[in-house]
Coordinates of C-alpha atoms in Angstrom, one line a residue:
Chain A
M17 CA 81.9 125.8 54.5
I18 CA 83.8 122.7 55.7
D19 CA 86.9 124.7 55.9
H20 CA 85.3 127.3 58.1
H21 CA 84.1 124.6 60.6
L22 CA 87.2 122.4 60.1
V23 CA 88.2 122.6 63.7
V24 CA 84.9 121.7 65.3
L25 CA 83.6 119.1 62.8
P26 CA 85.9 116.2 64.1
V27 CA 84.2 116.6 67.5
V28 CA 80.7 117.2 66.3
L29 CA 80.5 114.5 63.7
P30 CA 81.1 111.5 66.0
L31 CA 79.1 113.1 68.8
L32 CA 76.1 113.3 66.6
G33 CA 76.9 109.9 65.1
A34 CA 76.7 108.1 68.4
P35 CA 72.9 108.6 69.0
L36 CA 72.3 108.1 65.3
V37 CA 73.9 104.7 65.5
L38 CA 71.7 103.9 68.4
L39 CA 68.6 104.9 66.4
V40 CA 69.7 102.9 63.3
R41 CA 70.4 99.7 65.3
H42 CA 70.6 97.6 62.1
R43 CA 73.9 95.8 62.3
V44 CA 75.3 96.6 58.8
A45 CA 73.8 100.0 58.5
A46 CA 75.0 101.1 61.9
Y47 CA 78.5 99.8 61.1
A48 CA 78.5 101.6 57.7
L49 CA 77.5 104.8 59.4
A50 CA 80.1 104.5 62.1
L51 CA 82.9 103.7 59.6
T52 CA 81.9 106.6 57.4
E53 CA 81.9 109.0 60.4
T54 CA 85.3 107.8 61.6
G55 CA 86.8 108.0 58.1
A56 CA 85.4 111.5 57.6
V57 CA 87.0 112.6 60.9
A58 CA 90.3 111.2 59.7
A59 CA 90.0 113.0 56.4
L60 CA 89.1 116.3 58.2
A61 CA 92.2 115.8 60.5
V62 CA 94.5 115.3 57.5
R63 CA 93.0 118.5 56.0
A64 CA 93.6 120.3 59.3
L65 CA 97.2 119.1 59.3
I66 CA 97.8 120.4 55.8
R67 CA 96.2 123.7 56.6
T68 CA 98.1 124.3 59.9
S69 CA 101.4 123.5 58.3
R70 CA 100.7 126.1 55.6
E71 CA 98.8 128.9 57.5
G72 CA 99.7 128.3 61.2
P73 CA 97.2 127.6 64.0
L74 CA 93.5 127.5 63.2
S75 CA 91.1 129.1 65.6
Y76 CA 87.4 128.6 65.9
L77 CA 85.1 130.5 68.3
L78 CA 82.2 128.4 69.5
G79 CA 79.0 130.4 69.0
G80 CA 81.0 133.3 67.8
W81 CA 81.8 134.4 71.4
A82 CA 85.1 136.3 71.6
V83 CA 88.1 135.0 73.5
P84 CA 88.5 134.8 76.5
W85 CA 84.7 134.8 77.4
G86 CA 83.7 132.1 74.9
I87 CA 85.2 128.7 74.3
E88 CA 87.9 128.6 71.7
Y89 CA 88.9 125.6 69.7
R90 CA 92.5 125.9 68.5
V91 CA 94.6 123.5 66.4
D92 CA 98.3 124.0 65.8
T93 CA 100.7 121.6 64.0
L94 CA 101.1 119.3 67.0
G95 CA 97.3 119.2 67.7
A96 CA 96.6 118.3 64.0
L97 CA 99.3 115.6 64.1
V98 CA 97.8 114.0 67.2
A99 CA 94.3 114.4 65.6
V100 CA 95.5 112.5 62.5
L101 CA 97.0 109.8 64.6
V102 CA 93.9 109.3 66.8
S103 CA 91.4 109.4 63.9
S104 CA 93.4 107.1 61.6
I105 CA 94.0 104.5 64.3
A106 CA 90.3 104.7 65.1
T107 CA 89.4 104.1 61.4
V108 CA 91.8 101.2 61.0
V109 CA 90.7 99.5 64.3
L110 CA 87.1 99.9 63.4
V111 CA 87.7 98.0 60.1
F112 CA 89.3 95.3 62.3
A113 CA 86.7 95.4 65.1
P114 CA 83.5 93.6 63.9
R115 CA 84.9 90.1 63.4
S116 CA 87.2 90.2 66.4
L117 CA 84.4 91.6 68.6
A118 CA 81.9 89.0 67.5
R119 CA 83.7 86.6 69.9
D120 CA 82.9 88.8 72.9
V121 CA 79.8 90.8 72.1
P122 CA 76.7 89.3 70.5
R123 CA 76.4 90.6 66.9
E124 CA 72.9 92.1 67.5
R125 CA 74.4 94.3 70.2
H126 CA 77.3 95.7 68.2
Y127 CA 75.5 98.9 67.6
L128 CA 75.8 99.7 71.3
F129 CA 79.6 99.2 71.1
L130 CA 79.7 101.4 68.0
A131 CA 77.9 104.2 69.8
I132 CA 80.4 104.1 72.6
Y133 CA 83.3 103.9 70.2
L134 CA 82.1 107.1 68.5
L135 CA 81.6 108.8 71.8
C136 CA 85.2 107.9 72.8
L137 CA 86.5 109.2 69.5
S138 CA 84.6 112.4 69.9
G139 CA 86.0 112.9 73.4
L140 CA 89.6 112.3 72.2
M141 CA 89.2 114.7 69.3
G142 CA 87.7 117.3 71.7
I143 CA 90.7 117.0 74.0
V144 CA 93.0 117.6 71.1
V145 CA 91.3 120.6 69.6
T146 CA 90.0 122.5 72.6
G147 CA 91.7 125.6 73.7
D148 CA 89.7 125.9 77.0
L149 CA 90.9 124.2 80.2
F150 CA 87.5 123.3 81.6
N151 CA 86.2 122.1 78.2
L152 CA 89.2 119.8 78.2
F153 CA 88.0 118.3 81.5
V154 CA 84.6 117.5 80.0
F155 CA 86.1 115.9 76.9
L156 CA 88.6 114.0 79.1
E157 CA 85.6 112.5 81.0
I158 CA 83.6 111.7 77.8
A159 CA 86.6 109.8 76.4
S160 CA 87.4 108.1 79.8
L161 CA 83.8 107.0 80.7
S162 CA 83.4 105.5 77.2
S163 CA 86.8 103.7 77.5
Y164 CA 85.8 102.2 80.9
V165 CA 82.7 100.7 79.3
M166 CA 84.6 99.4 76.3
V167 CA 87.2 97.7 78.6
S168 CA 84.4 96.1 80.6
L169 CA 83.2 94.2 77.5
G170 CA 86.1 91.8 77.6
P171 CA 85.4 88.0 77.5
N172 CA 86.9 87.3 81.0
R173 CA 85.0 88.4 84.1
R174 CA 88.2 90.1 85.2
A175 CA 87.5 92.7 82.6
L176 CA 84.8 94.0 85.0
T177 CA 87.2 94.5 87.9
A178 CA 89.8 95.9 85.6
A179 CA 87.3 98.4 84.2
F180 CA 86.2 99.4 87.8
R181 CA 89.8 100.0 88.9
Y182 CA 90.4 102.0 85.7
L183 CA 87.3 104.0 86.5
V184 CA 88.3 104.8 90.1
L185 CA 91.9 105.8 89.2
G186 CA 90.8 107.7 86.0
T187 CA 88.2 109.7 88.0
V188 CA 90.7 110.5 90.7
G189 CA 93.0 111.7 87.9
A190 CA 90.4 113.8 86.2
T191 CA 89.3 115.3 89.6
F192 CA 92.9 116.3 90.4
Y193 CA 93.0 118.0 87.0
V194 CA 89.8 119.9 87.6
I195 CA 91.0 121.0 91.1
G196 CA 94.1 122.4 89.5
V197 CA 92.1 124.2 86.9
G198 CA 89.9 125.7 89.6
L199 CA 92.9 127.0 91.5
L200 CA 94.3 128.5 88.3
Y201 CA 91.0 130.1 87.6
Q202 CA 91.0 131.6 91.1
V203 CA 94.2 133.5 90.4
T204 CA 93.8 134.4 86.7
G205 CA 90.1 134.6 86.1
T206 CA 90.4 132.9 82.7
L207 CA 90.0 129.4 81.3
N208 CA 91.3 130.1 77.8
M209 CA 94.8 128.5 77.4
A210 CA 96.4 131.3 75.4
D211 CA 95.0 133.9 77.8
M212 CA 96.1 131.9 80.8
A213 CA 99.6 131.6 79.3
R214 CA 99.7 135.4 79.0
L215 CA 98.4 136.1 82.6
L216 CA 100.3 133.4 84.5
P217 CA 103.7 135.1 84.5
T218 CA 102.2 138.0 86.4
V219 CA 100.9 135.8 89.2
S220 CA 103.3 132.9 89.2
A221 CA 104.7 134.0 92.6
F222 CA 101.5 132.8 94.3
R223 CA 101.7 129.4 95.9
T224 CA 98.2 128.7 94.5
V225 CA 99.8 128.5 91.0
L226 CA 102.4 125.9 92.2
V227 CA 99.7 123.8 93.9
A228 CA 97.6 123.9 90.8
F229 CA 100.6 122.9 88.7
G230 CA 101.1 119.9 91.1
F231 CA 97.5 118.8 90.8
I232 CA 97.3 119.1 87.0
T233 CA 100.6 117.2 86.5
A234 CA 99.6 114.4 88.9
G235 CA 96.1 114.1 87.3
L236 CA 97.4 113.9 83.8
G237 CA 100.2 111.6 84.9
L238 CA 97.5 109.2 86.1
K239 CA 95.6 109.4 82.8
A240 CA 98.8 108.9 80.8
A241 CA 99.8 105.9 83.0
M242 CA 103.1 107.6 83.8
F243 CA 105.2 105.3 86.1
P244 CA 104.4 104.8 89.0
L245 CA 100.7 105.9 88.3
H246 CA 100.2 103.1 85.8
A247 CA 98.4 100.6 88.1
W248 CA 95.2 100.6 86.0
L249 CA 96.8 100.0 82.7
P250 CA 98.1 96.3 82.6
D251 CA 94.7 94.8 83.7
A252 CA 92.7 97.1 81.5
Y253 CA 94.7 96.4 78.3
T254 CA 94.9 92.6 79.1
Y255 CA 91.2 91.9 79.7
A256 CA 89.6 94.4 77.2
P257 CA 88.6 93.0 73.8
S258 CA 91.5 93.0 71.4
A259 CA 90.1 95.8 69.2
V260 CA 89.6 98.0 72.3
S261 CA 93.1 97.3 73.6
A262 CA 94.5 98.3 70.2
F263 CA 92.4 101.5 70.1
L264 CA 93.2 102.6 73.7
A265 CA 96.9 101.7 73.5
G266 CA 97.2 103.8 70.4
T267 CA 95.3 106.8 71.5
T268 CA 94.3 107.5 75.2
T269 CA 97.7 107.6 76.9
K270 CA 99.1 109.4 73.9
V271 CA 96.5 112.1 74.1
A272 CA 97.2 112.5 77.8
I273 CA 100.9 113.0 77.1
Y274 CA 100.0 115.5 74.4
V275 CA 97.9 117.5 76.9
L276 CA 100.7 117.3 79.5
A277 CA 103.2 118.7 77.0
R278 CA 100.7 121.4 75.9
L279 CA 100.0 122.6 79.4
V280 CA 103.5 122.3 80.9
F281 CA 105.2 124.1 77.9
G282 CA 102.3 126.0 76.3
V283 CA 100.5 127.3 79.4
F284 CA 102.8 127.2 82.4
G285 CA 105.9 127.7 80.2
P286 CA 109.2 126.1 80.5
G287 CA 110.5 128.9 82.7
L288 CA 108.1 128.1 85.5
A289 CA 107.8 124.3 85.0
L290 CA 111.4 123.4 84.3
D291 CA 113.6 126.2 85.6
R292 CA 111.8 127.3 88.8
L293 CA 110.2 124.0 89.6
P294 CA 112.1 120.7 89.5
L295 CA 109.6 119.1 87.1
G296 CA 112.4 118.2 84.6
E297 CA 114.3 116.2 87.3
I298 CA 111.1 114.5 88.5
L299 CA 110.0 113.5 85.0
L300 CA 113.5 112.4 84.2
V301 CA 113.7 110.0 87.1
L302 CA 110.1 108.7 86.7
G303 CA 110.4 108.3 82.9
T304 CA 113.7 106.5 83.3
L305 CA 112.4 104.2 86.1
G306 CA 109.4 103.6 84.0
F307 CA 111.1 102.3 80.9
V308 CA 113.7 100.3 82.8
I309 CA 111.3 98.6 85.3
A310 CA 108.3 98.2 83.1
S311 CA 110.4 96.7 80.3
A312 CA 112.0 94.3 82.8
V313 CA 108.5 93.3 84.2
A314 CA 107.3 92.8 80.6
I315 CA 109.8 90.0 80.1
F316 CA 108.2 87.8 82.8
Q317 CA 104.6 88.0 81.6
S318 CA 102.9 84.8 80.5
D319 CA 100.1 86.6 78.6
V320 CA 101.0 88.4 75.4
K321 CA 98.5 91.2 75.9
R322 CA 99.9 91.9 79.4
L323 CA 103.4 91.8 78.0
L324 CA 102.4 94.5 75.5
A325 CA 100.7 96.5 78.3
Y326 CA 103.8 96.6 80.4
S327 CA 105.8 97.5 77.3
S328 CA 103.3 100.4 76.9
V329 CA 104.1 101.7 80.4
G330 CA 107.8 101.6 79.4
H331 CA 107.2 103.5 76.2
V332 CA 105.2 106.2 78.0
G333 CA 108.5 106.5 80.0
Y334 CA 110.4 107.4 76.8
M335 CA 107.8 110.1 76.0
V336 CA 108.1 111.5 79.6
L337 CA 111.9 111.4 79.3
G338 CA 111.6 113.4 76.0
L339 CA 109.5 116.1 77.8
S340 CA 111.9 116.3 80.7
L341 CA 115.1 117.1 78.8
N342 CA 114.2 120.8 78.2
S343 CA 115.8 120.8 74.7
V344 CA 114.2 120.9 71.2
T345 CA 115.8 117.6 70.3
G346 CA 114.5 115.9 73.4
L347 CA 111.0 117.3 73.1
T348 CA 110.9 116.3 69.4
G349 CA 111.8 112.8 70.4
G350 CA 109.1 112.6 73.0
L351 CA 106.4 114.0 70.6
V352 CA 107.4 111.9 67.6
H353 CA 107.5 108.9 69.8
L354 CA 103.9 109.6 70.7
V355 CA 103.0 109.1 67.0
N356 CA 105.4 106.3 66.3
H357 CA 104.6 104.3 69.4
G358 CA 100.8 104.8 69.0
L359 CA 101.0 103.2 65.5
T360 CA 103.3 100.4 66.6
K361 CA 101.4 99.4 69.7
A362 CA 98.0 99.6 68.1
G363 CA 99.4 97.4 65.2
M364 CA 100.8 94.9 67.6
F365 CA 97.6 94.6 69.6
L366 CA 95.8 94.0 66.4
A367 CA 98.3 91.2 65.5
V368 CA 97.6 89.7 68.9
G369 CA 93.9 90.1 68.2
C370 CA 94.3 88.1 65.0
M371 CA 96.1 85.3 67.0
A372 CA 93.5 85.4 69.7
F373 CA 90.7 85.2 67.1
Q374 CA 92.2 81.9 65.7
V375 CA 93.7 80.3 68.7
G376 CA 91.2 81.5 71.3
S377 CA 93.8 82.6 73.9
T378 CA 96.5 85.1 74.4
K379 CA 98.6 83.0 76.7
L380 CA 102.1 82.5 75.6
E381 CA 102.0 78.7 76.0
D382 CA 98.9 78.5 73.8
L383 CA 100.5 80.5 71.0
R384 CA 103.3 78.0 70.6
G385 CA 103.9 77.2 66.9
V386 CA 101.6 79.9 65.7
G387 CA 104.3 81.3 63.5
R388 CA 104.0 78.5 61.0
R389 CA 100.2 78.5 61.0
M390 CA 99.7 82.2 60.8
P391 CA 102.8 83.5 59.0
V392 CA 101.5 86.9 57.9
T393 CA 100.1 87.8 61.3
T394 CA 103.2 86.7 63.1
A395 CA 105.4 88.6 60.7
A396 CA 103.4 91.7 61.6
W397 CA 104.2 91.0 65.3
V398 CA 107.9 90.6 64.5
F399 CA 108.1 93.9 62.6
G400 CA 106.2 95.7 65.3
G401 CA 108.5 94.2 67.9
L402 CA 111.5 95.4 66.0
G403 CA 109.9 98.9 66.2
L404 CA 109.5 98.5 70.0
I405 CA 113.2 97.6 70.2
G406 CA 114.2 100.5 68.0
V407 CA 115.9 98.7 65.2
P408 CA 117.0 101.0 62.3
A409 CA 114.4 101.4 59.5
T410 CA 111.5 101.2 62.0
A411 CA 109.7 104.2 63.4
G412 CA 111.0 103.2 66.9
F413 CA 114.5 103.9 65.8
V414 CA 113.8 107.5 64.8
T415 CA 112.6 108.2 68.3
K416 CA 115.4 106.6 70.1
W417 CA 117.8 108.4 67.9
Y418 CA 116.3 111.7 68.9
L419 CA 116.3 110.8 72.6
V420 CA 119.9 109.5 72.6
S421 CA 121.1 112.6 70.7
A422 CA 119.3 114.8 73.2
A423 CA 121.0 113.0 76.1
V424 CA 124.4 113.2 74.3
E425 CA 123.8 117.0 73.8
Q426 CA 123.6 117.3 77.6
G427 CA 126.5 114.9 78.2
A428 CA 124.2 112.5 80.1
W429 CA 126.0 109.3 79.2
G430 CA 124.4 107.4 82.0
L431 CA 121.0 108.1 80.4
V432 CA 122.3 107.0 77.0
A433 CA 123.4 103.7 78.6
L434 CA 120.0 103.2 80.2
V435 CA 118.1 103.9 77.0
V436 CA 120.3 101.3 75.2
A437 CA 119.9 98.8 78.1
S438 CA 116.1 99.1 78.0
S439 CA 116.2 98.3 74.3
L440 CA 118.0 95.1 75.2
L441 CA 115.2 94.4 77.7
A442 CA 112.8 95.0 74.8
V443 CA 114.7 92.4 72.7
A444 CA 114.1 89.9 75.5
Y445 CA 110.4 90.3 75.7
V446 CA 109.8 90.5 71.9
W447 CA 112.1 87.4 71.5
R448 CA 110.0 85.4 74.0
V449 CA 107.0 85.6 71.7
V450 CA 109.0 85.0 68.6
E451 CA 110.6 82.0 70.1
A452 CA 107.2 80.5 71.2
A453 CA 105.7 81.3 67.8
Y454 CA 108.4 79.9 65.5
F455 CA 110.6 77.5 67.5
R456 CA 108.1 75.6 69.7
A457 CA 105.9 72.8 68.7
P458 CA 102.2 73.6 69.0
P459 CA 100.6 72.4 72.2
D460 CA 99.1 68.9 72.3
G461 CA 95.4 68.6 71.7
V462 CA 95.3 71.6 69.4
D463 CA 94.3 70.4 65.9
G464 CA 96.2 71.5 62.9
E465 CA 93.3 73.6 61.8
I466 CA 94.6 76.9 63.0
Q467 CA 95.1 79.0 60.0
E468 CA 95.7 82.6 58.9
A469 CA 93.2 85.1 60.3
P470 CA 90.6 86.5 57.8
L471 CA 91.8 89.3 55.4
G472 CA 89.6 91.8 57.1
M473 CA 91.7 91.5 60.2
V474 CA 95.2 90.9 58.8
L475 CA 94.9 93.9 56.4
P476 CA 94.3 96.5 59.1
T477 CA 97.1 95.0 61.2
W478 CA 99.5 95.4 58.3
V479 CA 98.3 98.9 57.5
L480 CA 99.5 100.1 60.9
I481 CA 102.7 98.0 61.0
G482 CA 103.4 99.1 57.4
A483 CA 102.9 102.8 58.5
T484 CA 105.6 102.3 61.2
L485 CA 108.0 100.9 58.7
Y486 CA 107.2 103.7 56.2
F487 CA 107.8 106.4 58.9
G488 CA 110.9 104.6 59.9
I489 CA 112.4 105.1 56.5
F490 CA 110.7 108.4 55.5
A491 CA 110.9 110.0 58.9
S492 CA 110.9 113.6 57.8
A493 CA 107.1 114.2 57.8
P494 CA 106.2 113.3 61.4
A495 CA 109.7 114.3 62.8
G496 CA 109.6 117.6 61.0
A497 CA 106.1 118.4 62.3
A498 CA 107.2 117.3 65.8
R499 CA 110.3 119.5 65.6
R500 CA 108.3 122.6 64.6
A501 CA 105.9 121.9 67.5
A502 CA 108.8 121.5 69.9
E503 CA 110.2 124.8 68.8
V504 CA 106.9 126.5 69.3
L505 CA 106.4 124.9 72.7
L506 CA 109.9 125.8 74.0
Q507 CA 109.6 129.3 72.4
V508 CA 112.9 128.9 70.7
A509 CA 113.6 131.5 68.0
R510 CA 113.8 129.8 64.7
Chain B
M12 CA 91.4 133.3 114.5
T13 CA 89.4 134.9 111.7
R14 CA 92.0 133.8 109.3
V15 CA 91.2 130.2 110.3
L16 CA 87.5 130.4 110.8
G17 CA 86.9 132.9 108.0
L18 CA 88.1 130.3 105.6
Y19 CA 85.7 127.6 106.8
N20 CA 84.4 126.8 103.3
Y21 CA 87.9 125.7 102.4
W22 CA 88.3 123.7 105.6
I23 CA 85.1 121.8 104.7
T24 CA 86.3 121.3 101.2
I25 CA 89.6 119.8 102.4
L26 CA 87.7 117.6 104.9
L27 CA 85.3 116.3 102.3
M28 CA 88.1 115.8 99.8
M29 CA 90.3 113.8 102.2
T30 CA 87.4 111.8 103.5
G31 CA 86.4 110.8 100.0
F32 CA 89.9 110.1 98.9
L33 CA 90.7 107.9 101.9
M34 CA 87.5 106.0 101.4
V35 CA 88.5 105.3 97.9
I36 CA 91.9 104.0 99.0
W37 CA 91.0 102.1 102.2
R38 CA 87.5 100.7 101.8
T39 CA 87.4 97.3 100.2
N40 CA 83.7 97.3 99.5
F41 CA 83.2 98.6 96.0
V42 CA 79.9 100.5 96.8
K43 CA 81.7 102.4 99.6
K44 CA 84.5 103.1 97.1
V45 CA 81.9 104.7 94.8
I46 CA 80.5 106.7 97.6
G47 CA 84.0 107.9 98.5
L48 CA 84.6 108.8 94.9
S49 CA 81.4 110.9 94.7
L50 CA 82.3 112.6 98.0
F51 CA 85.8 113.4 96.5
Q52 CA 84.1 115.0 93.4
T53 CA 81.6 116.9 95.6
S54 CA 84.3 118.6 97.4
V55 CA 85.4 120.2 94.1
Y56 CA 81.9 121.6 93.6
L57 CA 82.3 123.4 96.9
L58 CA 85.8 124.7 96.0
Y59 CA 84.5 126.2 92.8
L60 CA 81.3 127.7 94.4
T61 CA 83.4 129.2 97.2
M62 CA 85.6 131.1 94.8
G63 CA 82.7 132.6 92.9
K64 CA 80.8 133.8 96.0
V65 CA 80.9 137.4 96.9
Q66 CA 79.6 138.2 100.4
G67 CA 76.1 139.8 100.1
G68 CA 76.2 139.1 96.3
T69 CA 73.2 138.0 94.4
A70 CA 72.6 136.4 91.0
P71 CA 73.8 138.7 88.2
I72 CA 70.5 139.8 87.0
L73 CA 71.1 143.5 86.1
N74 CA 68.6 145.6 88.1
G75 CA 70.4 148.5 89.6
S76 CA 73.5 148.6 91.7
A77 CA 73.4 145.3 93.6
V78 CA 76.6 143.3 94.3
Y79 CA 76.8 140.3 92.1
S80 CA 78.4 136.9 92.7
H81 CA 80.5 135.4 89.9
P82 CA 78.2 133.2 87.9
L83 CA 80.7 131.2 85.9
P84 CA 82.0 128.8 88.6
S85 CA 78.4 127.8 89.3
V86 CA 77.8 127.1 85.6
L87 CA 81.0 125.1 85.4
M88 CA 79.9 123.0 88.4
L89 CA 76.6 122.3 86.7
T90 CA 78.7 120.5 84.1
A91 CA 80.9 118.8 86.7
I92 CA 77.8 117.5 88.5
V93 CA 76.6 115.9 85.3
V94 CA 80.0 114.3 84.9
G95 CA 80.0 113.1 88.5
I96 CA 76.6 111.6 88.2
S97 CA 77.5 109.8 85.0
T98 CA 80.7 108.4 86.6
A99 CA 78.7 107.2 89.6
A100 CA 76.2 105.6 87.3
V101 CA 78.8 103.7 85.3
A102 CA 80.6 102.7 88.4
L103 CA 77.5 101.3 90.0
A104 CA 76.6 99.4 86.8
F105 CA 80.1 97.8 87.0
V106 CA 79.4 96.9 90.7
V107 CA 76.2 95.2 89.7
R108 CA 77.9 93.2 86.9
I109 CA 80.8 92.3 89.2
R110 CA 78.3 91.0 91.8
E111 CA 76.6 88.9 89.1
A112 CA 79.9 87.5 87.9
Y113 CA 81.7 86.9 91.2
G114 CA 79.0 86.9 93.9
T115 CA 80.9 89.4 96.0
I116 CA 81.9 93.1 95.7
D117 CA 84.7 93.0 98.3
E118 CA 88.1 93.8 96.9
D119 CA 90.0 91.2 99.0
E120 CA 87.5 88.4 98.3
L121 CA 87.6 89.3 94.6
K122 CA 91.4 89.1 94.6
A123 CA 91.2 85.7 96.4
L124 CA 88.8 84.4 93.8
D125 CA 91.0 85.6 90.9
D126 CA 94.1 84.1 92.5
A127 CA 92.4 80.8 93.0
E128 CA 91.7 80.5 89.2

């Protein structure tokens, strides 16, 4: 029964859970319900990952309507991997959220936040599992609208303008996407991804297909905060409540990159996207500019959350670079970085959330001396930071290893140098926080009462940071799945 | 001539799309930005409806040998209209909250207020 509906349940459960939470209202009961739902989604996603790696892609026909007339939900190894990432980050962040959020949202209104959180999760899972291009647009907007609202809940009034800007740019991105889908529908008469992939080669000479490709890539680039379309991201991550920053940083941009990979390689095909059109070169340049410039900008930030936000723009650049290289090694690097960076960045935003909870600020100058007062949290930041740099035995190293090997395969030594140089930039911005936390005296006027954050916040932080260390040492599980996915996407014979 | 005039639906689509898009970019008043955004989305409805329309076609209710328009784009646009309305509603809610928090909804004045902090 559950196995039969395995693909659709991760979408339906939180979608039904959101109004239920609104009806329940009671703070503890609503929270228990939301946590159960999120945990159940994570369990289902893990089950789906196990089944896809054993039996291949799982398909589910909504309402029993046959493809290509009905809507198909389809999960392959990559989709299941991203589903596990999104749902497990959602679960861990939800454990963290109530205490952290109590600072910004009155406790009696937490049930409203929980409802929106579940809606966002439902949208993200929908994006991952759907095999229908228009259905994807709807889920994209469900996830986006709920994330705008969550961003606007931040304590500073700038959260409102940040959310508004995010809404405007996000909507433009989604509309671009839907224009592209419309043009594709015009020439192929289908919305099913697999069917579209079959029909596109016969019509790819039409200019309509090329225009559609441009619209879809630009729209998804906006959603993924691909440099230089990242203008919404720094403010949104800085002013959102810490739990929301962690959730969004770990999931939304990653899901957009996943969709980009799936459409560029799985629907348009590398032959059209990379060989006939110069997408590879464009992504290569934009990705490289992204990780070099954004990492450099991150060094000069005075707010730790803003620093992490710019670092996120940079790391999206690595993923984009992975997509652009048109080799199995490169694509594996890009896809595995999606998982590794999602875990790392969500964990680091949680660490900053712990600090903000105790210190009441995320400004670098206010966090001076925090290392001695909150050793466990700061240690989590340090290990997360090592992952951002790409030090061996962290998950970040695995990715950089793949990216550098792919660049070496193609003899692109300049690219190798840039990736290494950007890691040095990461050393600089991670070090700024470490220096302030450990080697500076606490600011005057702050009493010595700042102490370690409560266990309910430190534990989720360490679960995520611990996962990045685990996947840094035992890298074969995510990297193997990403490699299989890359081989499928590039249609390389095994 | 007919190649240009015969495609007038598409010209209107492009006009609406660009008007809305430029309003989003150039207008500093947030309410006008929201209007521009809605216009931008509306142009997409027209794009989809145009591609489904067959000249002289009716709704596909099977009653003989009439010519039918393609119903699916219309159905898709019903969903897109719902999405557009939700977006406008959330955007306007933000505008109200921004006005409450800052006392203005002009982008330049907001920036000046934020910089002054």
